[in-house]
CSV table of C-alpha atoms and ligand atoms in Angstrom, one decimal:
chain,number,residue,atom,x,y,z
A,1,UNK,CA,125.5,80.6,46.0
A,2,UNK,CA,126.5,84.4,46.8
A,3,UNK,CA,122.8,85.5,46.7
A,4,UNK,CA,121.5,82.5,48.9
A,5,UNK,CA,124.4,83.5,51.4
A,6,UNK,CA,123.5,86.9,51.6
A,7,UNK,CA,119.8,86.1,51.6
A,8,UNK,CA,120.1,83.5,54.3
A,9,UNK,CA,122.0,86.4,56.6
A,10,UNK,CA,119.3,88.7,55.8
A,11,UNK,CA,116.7,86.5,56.8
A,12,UNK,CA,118.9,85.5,59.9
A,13,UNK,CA,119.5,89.6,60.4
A,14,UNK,CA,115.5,90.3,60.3
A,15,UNK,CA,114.9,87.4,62.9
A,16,UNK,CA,117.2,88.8,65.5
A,17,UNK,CA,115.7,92.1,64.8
A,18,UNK,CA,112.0,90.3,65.2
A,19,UNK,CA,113.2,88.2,68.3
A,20,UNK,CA,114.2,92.0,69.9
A,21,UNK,CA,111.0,93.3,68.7
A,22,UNK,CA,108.8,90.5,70.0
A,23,UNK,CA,111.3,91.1,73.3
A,24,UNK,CA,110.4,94.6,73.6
A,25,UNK,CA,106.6,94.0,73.2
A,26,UNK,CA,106.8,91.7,75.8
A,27,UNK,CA,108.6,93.7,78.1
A,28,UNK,CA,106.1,96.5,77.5
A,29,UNK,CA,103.3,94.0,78.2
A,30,UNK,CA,105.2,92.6,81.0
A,31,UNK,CA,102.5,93.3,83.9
A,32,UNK,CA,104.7,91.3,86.6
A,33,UNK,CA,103.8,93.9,89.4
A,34,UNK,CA,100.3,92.8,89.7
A,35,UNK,CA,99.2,89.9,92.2
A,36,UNK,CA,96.5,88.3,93.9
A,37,UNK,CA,96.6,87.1,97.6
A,38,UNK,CA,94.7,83.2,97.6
A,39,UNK,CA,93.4,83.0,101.1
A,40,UNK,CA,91.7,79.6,101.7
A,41,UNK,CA,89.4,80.3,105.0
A,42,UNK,CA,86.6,79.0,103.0
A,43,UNK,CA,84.7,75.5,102.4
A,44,UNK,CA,83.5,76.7,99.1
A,45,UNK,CA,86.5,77.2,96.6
A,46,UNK,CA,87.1,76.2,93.0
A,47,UNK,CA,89.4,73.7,92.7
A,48,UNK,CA,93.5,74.3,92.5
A,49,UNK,CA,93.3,73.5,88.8
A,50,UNK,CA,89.9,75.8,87.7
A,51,UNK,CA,92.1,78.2,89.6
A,52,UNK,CA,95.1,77.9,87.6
A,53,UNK,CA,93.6,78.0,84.9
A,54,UNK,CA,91.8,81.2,85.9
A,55,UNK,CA,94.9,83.0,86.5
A,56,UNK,CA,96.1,82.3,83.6
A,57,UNK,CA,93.1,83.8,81.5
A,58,UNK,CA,94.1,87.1,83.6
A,59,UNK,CA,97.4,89.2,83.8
A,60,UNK,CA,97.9,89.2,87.3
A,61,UNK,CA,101.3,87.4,87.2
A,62,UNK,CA,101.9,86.5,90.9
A,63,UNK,CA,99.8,84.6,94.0
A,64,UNK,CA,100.2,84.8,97.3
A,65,UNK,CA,99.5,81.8,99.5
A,66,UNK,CA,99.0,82.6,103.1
A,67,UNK,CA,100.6,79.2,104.0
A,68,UNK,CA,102.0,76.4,101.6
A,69,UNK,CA,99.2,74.2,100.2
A,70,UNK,CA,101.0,71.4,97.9
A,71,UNK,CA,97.7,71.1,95.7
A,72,UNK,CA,97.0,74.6,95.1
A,73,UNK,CA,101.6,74.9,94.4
A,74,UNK,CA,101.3,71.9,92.2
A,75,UNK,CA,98.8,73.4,90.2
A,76,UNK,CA,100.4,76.6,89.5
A,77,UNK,CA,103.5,74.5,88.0
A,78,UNK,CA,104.3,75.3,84.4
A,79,UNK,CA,102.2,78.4,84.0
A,80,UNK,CA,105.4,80.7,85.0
A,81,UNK,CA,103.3,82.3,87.5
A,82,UNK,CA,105.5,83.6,90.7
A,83,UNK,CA,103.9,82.0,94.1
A,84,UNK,CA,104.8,83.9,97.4
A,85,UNK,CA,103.9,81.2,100.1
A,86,UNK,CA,103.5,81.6,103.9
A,87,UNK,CA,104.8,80.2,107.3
A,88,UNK,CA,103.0,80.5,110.0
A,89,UNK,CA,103.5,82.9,113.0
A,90,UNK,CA,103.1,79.6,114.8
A,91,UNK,CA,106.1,78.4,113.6
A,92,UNK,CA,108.7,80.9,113.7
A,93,UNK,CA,109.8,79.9,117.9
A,94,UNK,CA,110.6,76.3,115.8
A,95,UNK,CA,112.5,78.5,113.2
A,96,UNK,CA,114.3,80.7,115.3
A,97,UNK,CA,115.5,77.7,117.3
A,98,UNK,CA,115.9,74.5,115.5
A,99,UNK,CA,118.1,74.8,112.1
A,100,UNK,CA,116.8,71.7,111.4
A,101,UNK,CA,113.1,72.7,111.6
A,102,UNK,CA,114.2,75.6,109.1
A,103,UNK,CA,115.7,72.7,106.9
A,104,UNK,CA,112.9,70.3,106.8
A,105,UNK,CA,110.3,72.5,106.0
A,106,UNK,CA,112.0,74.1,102.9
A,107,UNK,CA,112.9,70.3,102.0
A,108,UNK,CA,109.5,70.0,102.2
A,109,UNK,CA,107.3,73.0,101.3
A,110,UNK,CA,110.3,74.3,98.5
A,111,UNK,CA,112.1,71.7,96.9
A,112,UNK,CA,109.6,69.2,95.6
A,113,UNK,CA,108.0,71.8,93.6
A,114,UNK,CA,110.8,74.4,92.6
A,115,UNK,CA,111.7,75.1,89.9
A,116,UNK,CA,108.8,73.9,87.9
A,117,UNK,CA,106.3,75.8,90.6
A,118,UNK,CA,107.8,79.4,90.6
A,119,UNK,CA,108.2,79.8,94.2
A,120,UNK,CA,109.2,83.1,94.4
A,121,UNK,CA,109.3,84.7,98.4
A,122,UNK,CA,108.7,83.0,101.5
A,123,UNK,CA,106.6,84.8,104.0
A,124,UNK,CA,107.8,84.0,107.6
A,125,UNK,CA,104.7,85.0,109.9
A,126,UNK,CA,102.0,88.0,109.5
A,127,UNK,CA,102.0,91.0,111.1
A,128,UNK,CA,104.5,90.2,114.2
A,129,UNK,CA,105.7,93.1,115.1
A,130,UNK,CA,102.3,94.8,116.1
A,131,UNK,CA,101.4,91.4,117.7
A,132,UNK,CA,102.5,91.9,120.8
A,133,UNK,CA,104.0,89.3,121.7
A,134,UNK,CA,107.7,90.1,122.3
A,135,UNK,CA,108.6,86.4,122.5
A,136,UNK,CA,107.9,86.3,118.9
A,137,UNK,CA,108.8,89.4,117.8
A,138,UNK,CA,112.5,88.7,119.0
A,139,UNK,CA,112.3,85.5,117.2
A,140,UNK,CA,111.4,86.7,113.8
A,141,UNK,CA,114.8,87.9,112.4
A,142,UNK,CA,116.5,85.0,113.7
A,143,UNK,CA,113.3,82.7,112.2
A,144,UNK,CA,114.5,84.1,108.5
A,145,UNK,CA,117.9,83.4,108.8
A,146,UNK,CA,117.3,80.1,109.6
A,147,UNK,CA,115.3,80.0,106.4
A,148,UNK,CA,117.5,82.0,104.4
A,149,UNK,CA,120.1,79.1,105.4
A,150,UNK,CA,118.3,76.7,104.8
A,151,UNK,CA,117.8,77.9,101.1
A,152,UNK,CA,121.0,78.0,101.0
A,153,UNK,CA,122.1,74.9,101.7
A,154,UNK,CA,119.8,73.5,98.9
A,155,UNK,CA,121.1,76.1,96.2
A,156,UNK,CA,118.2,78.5,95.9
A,157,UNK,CA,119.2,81.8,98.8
A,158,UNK,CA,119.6,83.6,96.1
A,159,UNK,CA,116.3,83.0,94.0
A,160,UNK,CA,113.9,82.8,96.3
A,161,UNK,CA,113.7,85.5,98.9
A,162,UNK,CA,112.6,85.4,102.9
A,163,UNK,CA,110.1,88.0,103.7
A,164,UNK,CA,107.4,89.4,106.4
A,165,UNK,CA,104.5,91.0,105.8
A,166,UNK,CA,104.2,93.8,108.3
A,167,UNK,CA,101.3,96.2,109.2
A,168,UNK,CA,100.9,99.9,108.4
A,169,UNK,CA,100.3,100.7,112.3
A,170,UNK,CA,103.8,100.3,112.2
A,171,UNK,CA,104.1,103.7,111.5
A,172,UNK,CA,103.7,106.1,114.6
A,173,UNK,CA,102.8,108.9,112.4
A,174,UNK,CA,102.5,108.8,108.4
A,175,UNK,CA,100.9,112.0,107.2
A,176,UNK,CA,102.4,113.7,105.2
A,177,UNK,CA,104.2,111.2,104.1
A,178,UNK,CA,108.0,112.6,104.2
A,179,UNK,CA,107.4,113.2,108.0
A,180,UNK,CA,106.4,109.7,108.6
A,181,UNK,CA,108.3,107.1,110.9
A,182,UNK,CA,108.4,104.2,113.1
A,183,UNK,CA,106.8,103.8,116.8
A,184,UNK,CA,110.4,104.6,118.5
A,185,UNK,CA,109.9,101.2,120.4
A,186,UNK,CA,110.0,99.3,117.0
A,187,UNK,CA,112.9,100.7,115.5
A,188,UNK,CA,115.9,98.6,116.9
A,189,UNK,CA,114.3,95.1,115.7
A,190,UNK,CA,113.1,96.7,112.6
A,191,UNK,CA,117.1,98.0,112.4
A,192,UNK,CA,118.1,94.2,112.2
A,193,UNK,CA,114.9,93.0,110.0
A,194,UNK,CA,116.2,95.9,107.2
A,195,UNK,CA,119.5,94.7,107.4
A,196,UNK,CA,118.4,91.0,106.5
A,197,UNK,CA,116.3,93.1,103.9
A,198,UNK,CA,119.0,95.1,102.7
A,199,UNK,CA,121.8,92.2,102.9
A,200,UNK,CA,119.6,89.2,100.7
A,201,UNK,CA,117.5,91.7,98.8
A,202,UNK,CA,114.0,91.0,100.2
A,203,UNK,CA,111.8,93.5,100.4
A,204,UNK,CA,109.7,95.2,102.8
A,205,UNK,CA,106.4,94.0,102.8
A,206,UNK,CA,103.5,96.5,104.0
A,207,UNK,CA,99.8,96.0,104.2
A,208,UNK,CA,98.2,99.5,102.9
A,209,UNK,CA,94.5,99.9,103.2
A,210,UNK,CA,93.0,103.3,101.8
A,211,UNK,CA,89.7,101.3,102.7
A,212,UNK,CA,90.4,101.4,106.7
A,213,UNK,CA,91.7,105.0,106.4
A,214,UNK,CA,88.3,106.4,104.3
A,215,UNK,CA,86.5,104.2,107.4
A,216,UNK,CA,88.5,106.7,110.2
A,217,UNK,CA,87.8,109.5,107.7
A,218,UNK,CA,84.4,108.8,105.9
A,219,UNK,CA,84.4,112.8,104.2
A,220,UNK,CA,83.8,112.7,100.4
A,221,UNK,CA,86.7,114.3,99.6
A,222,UNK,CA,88.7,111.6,101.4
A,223,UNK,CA,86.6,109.0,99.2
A,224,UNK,CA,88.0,110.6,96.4
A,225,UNK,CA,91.1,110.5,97.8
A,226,UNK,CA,91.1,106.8,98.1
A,227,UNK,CA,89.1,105.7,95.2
A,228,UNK,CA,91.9,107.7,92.7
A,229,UNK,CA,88.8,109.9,91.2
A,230,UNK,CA,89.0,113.8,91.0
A,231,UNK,CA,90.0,115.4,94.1
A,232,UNK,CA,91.9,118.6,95.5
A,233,UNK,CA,95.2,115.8,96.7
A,234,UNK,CA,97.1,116.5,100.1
A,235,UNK,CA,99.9,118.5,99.8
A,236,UNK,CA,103.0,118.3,101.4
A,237,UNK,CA,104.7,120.8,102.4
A,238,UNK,CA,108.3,119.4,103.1
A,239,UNK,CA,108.7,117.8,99.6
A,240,UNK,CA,105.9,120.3,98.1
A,241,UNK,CA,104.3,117.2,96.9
A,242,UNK,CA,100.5,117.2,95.9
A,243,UNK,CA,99.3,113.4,96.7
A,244,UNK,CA,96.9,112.4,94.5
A,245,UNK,CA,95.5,109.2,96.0
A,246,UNK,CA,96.0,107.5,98.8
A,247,UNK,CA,97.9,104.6,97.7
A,248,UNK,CA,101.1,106.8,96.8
A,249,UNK,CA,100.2,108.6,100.4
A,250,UNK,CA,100.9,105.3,102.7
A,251,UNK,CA,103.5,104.1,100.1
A,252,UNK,CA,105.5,107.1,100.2
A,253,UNK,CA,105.0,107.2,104.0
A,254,UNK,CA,106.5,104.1,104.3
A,255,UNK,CA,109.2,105.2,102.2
A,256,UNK,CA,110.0,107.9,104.1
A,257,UNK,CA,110.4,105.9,107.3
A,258,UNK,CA,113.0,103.5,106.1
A,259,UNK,CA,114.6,106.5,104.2
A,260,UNK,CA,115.2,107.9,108.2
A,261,UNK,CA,116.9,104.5,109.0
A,262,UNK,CA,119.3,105.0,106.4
A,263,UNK,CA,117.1,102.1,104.2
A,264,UNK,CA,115.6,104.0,101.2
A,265,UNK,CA,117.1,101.2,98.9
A,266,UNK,CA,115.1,98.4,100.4
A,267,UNK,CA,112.3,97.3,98.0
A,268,UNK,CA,108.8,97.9,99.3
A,269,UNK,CA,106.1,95.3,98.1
A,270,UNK,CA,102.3,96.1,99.3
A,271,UNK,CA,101.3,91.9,100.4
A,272,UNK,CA,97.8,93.2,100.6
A,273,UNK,CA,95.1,95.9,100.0
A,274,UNK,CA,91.8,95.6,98.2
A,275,UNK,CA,88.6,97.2,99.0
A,276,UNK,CA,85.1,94.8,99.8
A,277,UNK,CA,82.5,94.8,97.8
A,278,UNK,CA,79.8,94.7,100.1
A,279,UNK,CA,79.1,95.2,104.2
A,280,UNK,CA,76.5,95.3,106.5
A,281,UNK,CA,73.8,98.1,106.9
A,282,UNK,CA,75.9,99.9,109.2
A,283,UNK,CA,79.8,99.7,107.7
A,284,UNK,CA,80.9,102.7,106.2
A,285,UNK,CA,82.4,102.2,102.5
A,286,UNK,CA,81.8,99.0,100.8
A,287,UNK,CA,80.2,98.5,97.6
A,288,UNK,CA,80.5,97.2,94.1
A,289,UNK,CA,81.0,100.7,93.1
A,290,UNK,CA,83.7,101.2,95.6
A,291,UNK,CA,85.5,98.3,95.3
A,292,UNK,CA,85.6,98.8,91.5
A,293,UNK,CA,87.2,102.4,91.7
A,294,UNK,CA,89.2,101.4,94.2
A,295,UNK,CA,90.9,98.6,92.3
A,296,UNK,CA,90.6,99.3,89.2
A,297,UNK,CA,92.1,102.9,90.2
A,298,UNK,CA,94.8,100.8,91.1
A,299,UNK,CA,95.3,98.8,88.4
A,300,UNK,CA,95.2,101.6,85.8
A,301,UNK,CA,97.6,103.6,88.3
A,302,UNK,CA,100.2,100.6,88.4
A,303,UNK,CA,100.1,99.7,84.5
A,304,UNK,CA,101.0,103.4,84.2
A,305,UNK,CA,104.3,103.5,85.5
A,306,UNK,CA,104.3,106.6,87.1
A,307,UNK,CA,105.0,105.2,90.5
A,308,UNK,CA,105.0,107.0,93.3
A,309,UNK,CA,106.2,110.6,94.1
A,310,UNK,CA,109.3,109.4,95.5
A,311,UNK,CA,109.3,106.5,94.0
A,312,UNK,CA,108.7,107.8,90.5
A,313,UNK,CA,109.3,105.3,87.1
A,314,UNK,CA,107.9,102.0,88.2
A,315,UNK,CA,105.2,99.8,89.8
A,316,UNK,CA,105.7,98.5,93.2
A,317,UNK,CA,104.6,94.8,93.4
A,318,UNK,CA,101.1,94.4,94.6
A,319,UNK,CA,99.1,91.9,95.8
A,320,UNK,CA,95.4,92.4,95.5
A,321,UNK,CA,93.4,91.5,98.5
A,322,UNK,CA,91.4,88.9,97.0
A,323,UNK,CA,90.9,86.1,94.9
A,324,UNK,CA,88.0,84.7,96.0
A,325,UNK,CA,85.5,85.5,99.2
A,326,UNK,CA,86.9,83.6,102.3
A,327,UNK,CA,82.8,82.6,104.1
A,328,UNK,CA,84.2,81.5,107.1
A,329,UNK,CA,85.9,84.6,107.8
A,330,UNK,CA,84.6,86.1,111.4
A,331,UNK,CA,83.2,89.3,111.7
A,332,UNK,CA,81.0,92.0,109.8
A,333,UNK,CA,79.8,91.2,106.3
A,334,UNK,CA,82.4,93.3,104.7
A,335,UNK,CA,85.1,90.8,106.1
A,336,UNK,CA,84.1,88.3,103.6
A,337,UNK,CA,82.9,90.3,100.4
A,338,UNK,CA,87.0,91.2,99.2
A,339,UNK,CA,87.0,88.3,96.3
A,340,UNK,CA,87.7,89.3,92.9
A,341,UNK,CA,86.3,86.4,91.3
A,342,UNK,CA,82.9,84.4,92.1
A,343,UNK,CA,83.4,80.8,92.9
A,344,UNK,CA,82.0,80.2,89.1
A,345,UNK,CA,84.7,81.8,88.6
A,346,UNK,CA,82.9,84.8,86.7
A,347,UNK,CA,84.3,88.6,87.8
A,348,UNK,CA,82.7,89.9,90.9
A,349,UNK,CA,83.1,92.9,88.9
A,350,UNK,CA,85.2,93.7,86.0
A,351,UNK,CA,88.6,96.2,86.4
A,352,UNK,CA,89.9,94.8,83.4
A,353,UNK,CA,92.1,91.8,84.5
A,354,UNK,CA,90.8,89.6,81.9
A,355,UNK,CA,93.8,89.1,79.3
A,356,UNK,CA,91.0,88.9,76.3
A,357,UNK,CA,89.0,91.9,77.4
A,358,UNK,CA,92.4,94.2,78.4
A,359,UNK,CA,93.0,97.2,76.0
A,360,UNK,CA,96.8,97.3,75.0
P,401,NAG,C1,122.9,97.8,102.2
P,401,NAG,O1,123.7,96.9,101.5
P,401,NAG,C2,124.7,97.5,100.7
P,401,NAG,C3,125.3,96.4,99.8
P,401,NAG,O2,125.6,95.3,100.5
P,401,NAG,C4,125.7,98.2,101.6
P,401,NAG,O3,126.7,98.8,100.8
P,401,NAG,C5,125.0,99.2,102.4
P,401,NAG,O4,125.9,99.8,103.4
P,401,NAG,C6,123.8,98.6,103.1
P,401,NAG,N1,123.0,99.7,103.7
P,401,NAG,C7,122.8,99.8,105.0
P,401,NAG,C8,122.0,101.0,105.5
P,401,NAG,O5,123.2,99.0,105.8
């Protein structure tokens, strides 16, 4: 009796310690910082489900939907993947004004599918603030509040968090990156859109693109630079920081400017960056080569943990810009050559996504 007591609280003792190991493996495999943006301006994609299922043979851990298909949602239900969906800048006037607008569409675009679907942020519009339109830029803050409200009222302000993705030419200057800031004519309705950051916990979404700075800069060392492969860095001289790549360059930058408006606490997410694959004759930078440093750089850069120089210890959450090639994209070739996967669903090129292929 004694020795099957003590027996049974051994065996109970090792499975707590094996449920804390198994918890720590999974923590250290735990790659939640690495997304995929799902644009759909295409007549060609795989099917919600083939794309599911996809995702799931991959550890990126998070999808960004540019608005709020219910197929493509549905899909993703049950795989724990996080889903970031989108309202439209054509919305937010309805927003800002109508509460019940705000209301309807979360009853709508949230609540059917949560929690099964692990709707994660809302994005209200893209890119305002360099829009513009002033109309809409004053009607953005007061667009995610209505949102945020309207979360509220069903129960879920405080898991699901109200967003907007913002451009990089927000900054007036950004190198190096502890002098950068804000366009001064920006700063007063970025005040109030940090302070609904800041208040709820959102975070401060920011499109960097190394791509479209090596494409103002087309030296070899400022490849390097951007493609995370051997090169002299930028220094710094207020922080005496050698930058490395890039990346950490436009992160830090961004940093710095909310760090001047008193907001170096807000979270920074990057909604998009990628690098395309392929361009016409006369664009300056893509290629399968590229596109491969470039990302997988970035991949390998984020799994380490280093984080950034002033933002050292952890991954920023990054969305990689894209799934799939969008063909009815307008403009050069480049434009439509950002997808990670073929619409066979093969790997345009392979940066080590693939959770069967990926080295531990
Ligand atoms: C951010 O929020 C915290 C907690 O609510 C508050 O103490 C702090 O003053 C806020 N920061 C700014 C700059 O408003």
């Amino acid at each position: 009796m004694q020795n099957r007591d003590s027996s049974s609280a051994m065996s109970m003792l090792s499975c707590v310690f094996l449920f804390a190991l198994l918890n720590l493996l999974n923590i250290a495999n735990s790659e939640s910082f690495i997304g995929v943006n799902y644009g759909q301006v295409a007549d060609n994609l795989p099917s919600p489900a083939a794309t599911a299922k996809l995702l799931q043979s991959t550890s990126i851990e998070k999808v960004r939907l540019y608005g709020s298909d219910p197929a493509i949602i549905q899909a993703l239900a049950n795989t724990g993947i996080g889903i970031v969906i989108g309202a439209a800048n054509g919305d937010i006037p309805a927003f800002a004004s109508d509460p019940n607008f705000a209301k309807n569409w979360v009853n709508g675009n949230v609540v059917p599918f949560y929690p099964a679907s692990n709707i994660i942020v809302i994005m209200v519009g893209n890119e305002v603030l360099m829009s513009g339109d002033n109309n809409l830029i004053t009607q953005l803050l007061p667009a995610m509040k209505n949102i945020q409200s309207a979360l509220d009222s069903v129960s879920l302000g405080d898991k699901i968090k109200v967003s907007t993705v913002h451009s990089m030419t927000l900054l007036r200057q950004s190198e190096p990156p502890s002098s950068a800031r804000f366009h001064p004519n920006l700063v007063n309705v970025l005040k109030g859109l940090l302070d609904f950051n800041n208040a709820t916990g959102s975070p401060f979404s920011i499109n960097p693109y190394p791509y479209f700075a090596y494409r103002g800069d087309n030296r070899a060392e400022t490849l390097a630079f951007c493609l995370f492969q051997p090169n002299s860095g930028r220094y710094d001289p207020n922080t005496k920081i050698n930058y490395m790549n890039m990346f950490d360059a436009q992160v830090d930058a961004i940093h710095s400017a909310l760090d001047s408006m008193g907001f170096k606490n807000v979270e920074i997410v990057v909604a998009e960056t990628g690098w395309p694959y392929k361009g016409d004759s006369n664009e300056v930078g893509p290629s399968v080569d590229n596109a491969k440093a470039y990302n997988g750089g970035l991949i390998g850069h984020l799994r380490s943990k280093v984080g950034t120089p002033l933002m050292p210890g952890k991954s920023v959450d990054t969305y990689l810009f894209a799934l799939y090639d969008e063909d009815l994209k307008p403009g050069p070739t480049s434009e439509r050559a950002f997808g990670l996967f073929n619409l066979d669903l093969t790997m345009t090129y392979d940066i080590g996504l693939s959770k069967s292929t990926q080295v531990t």
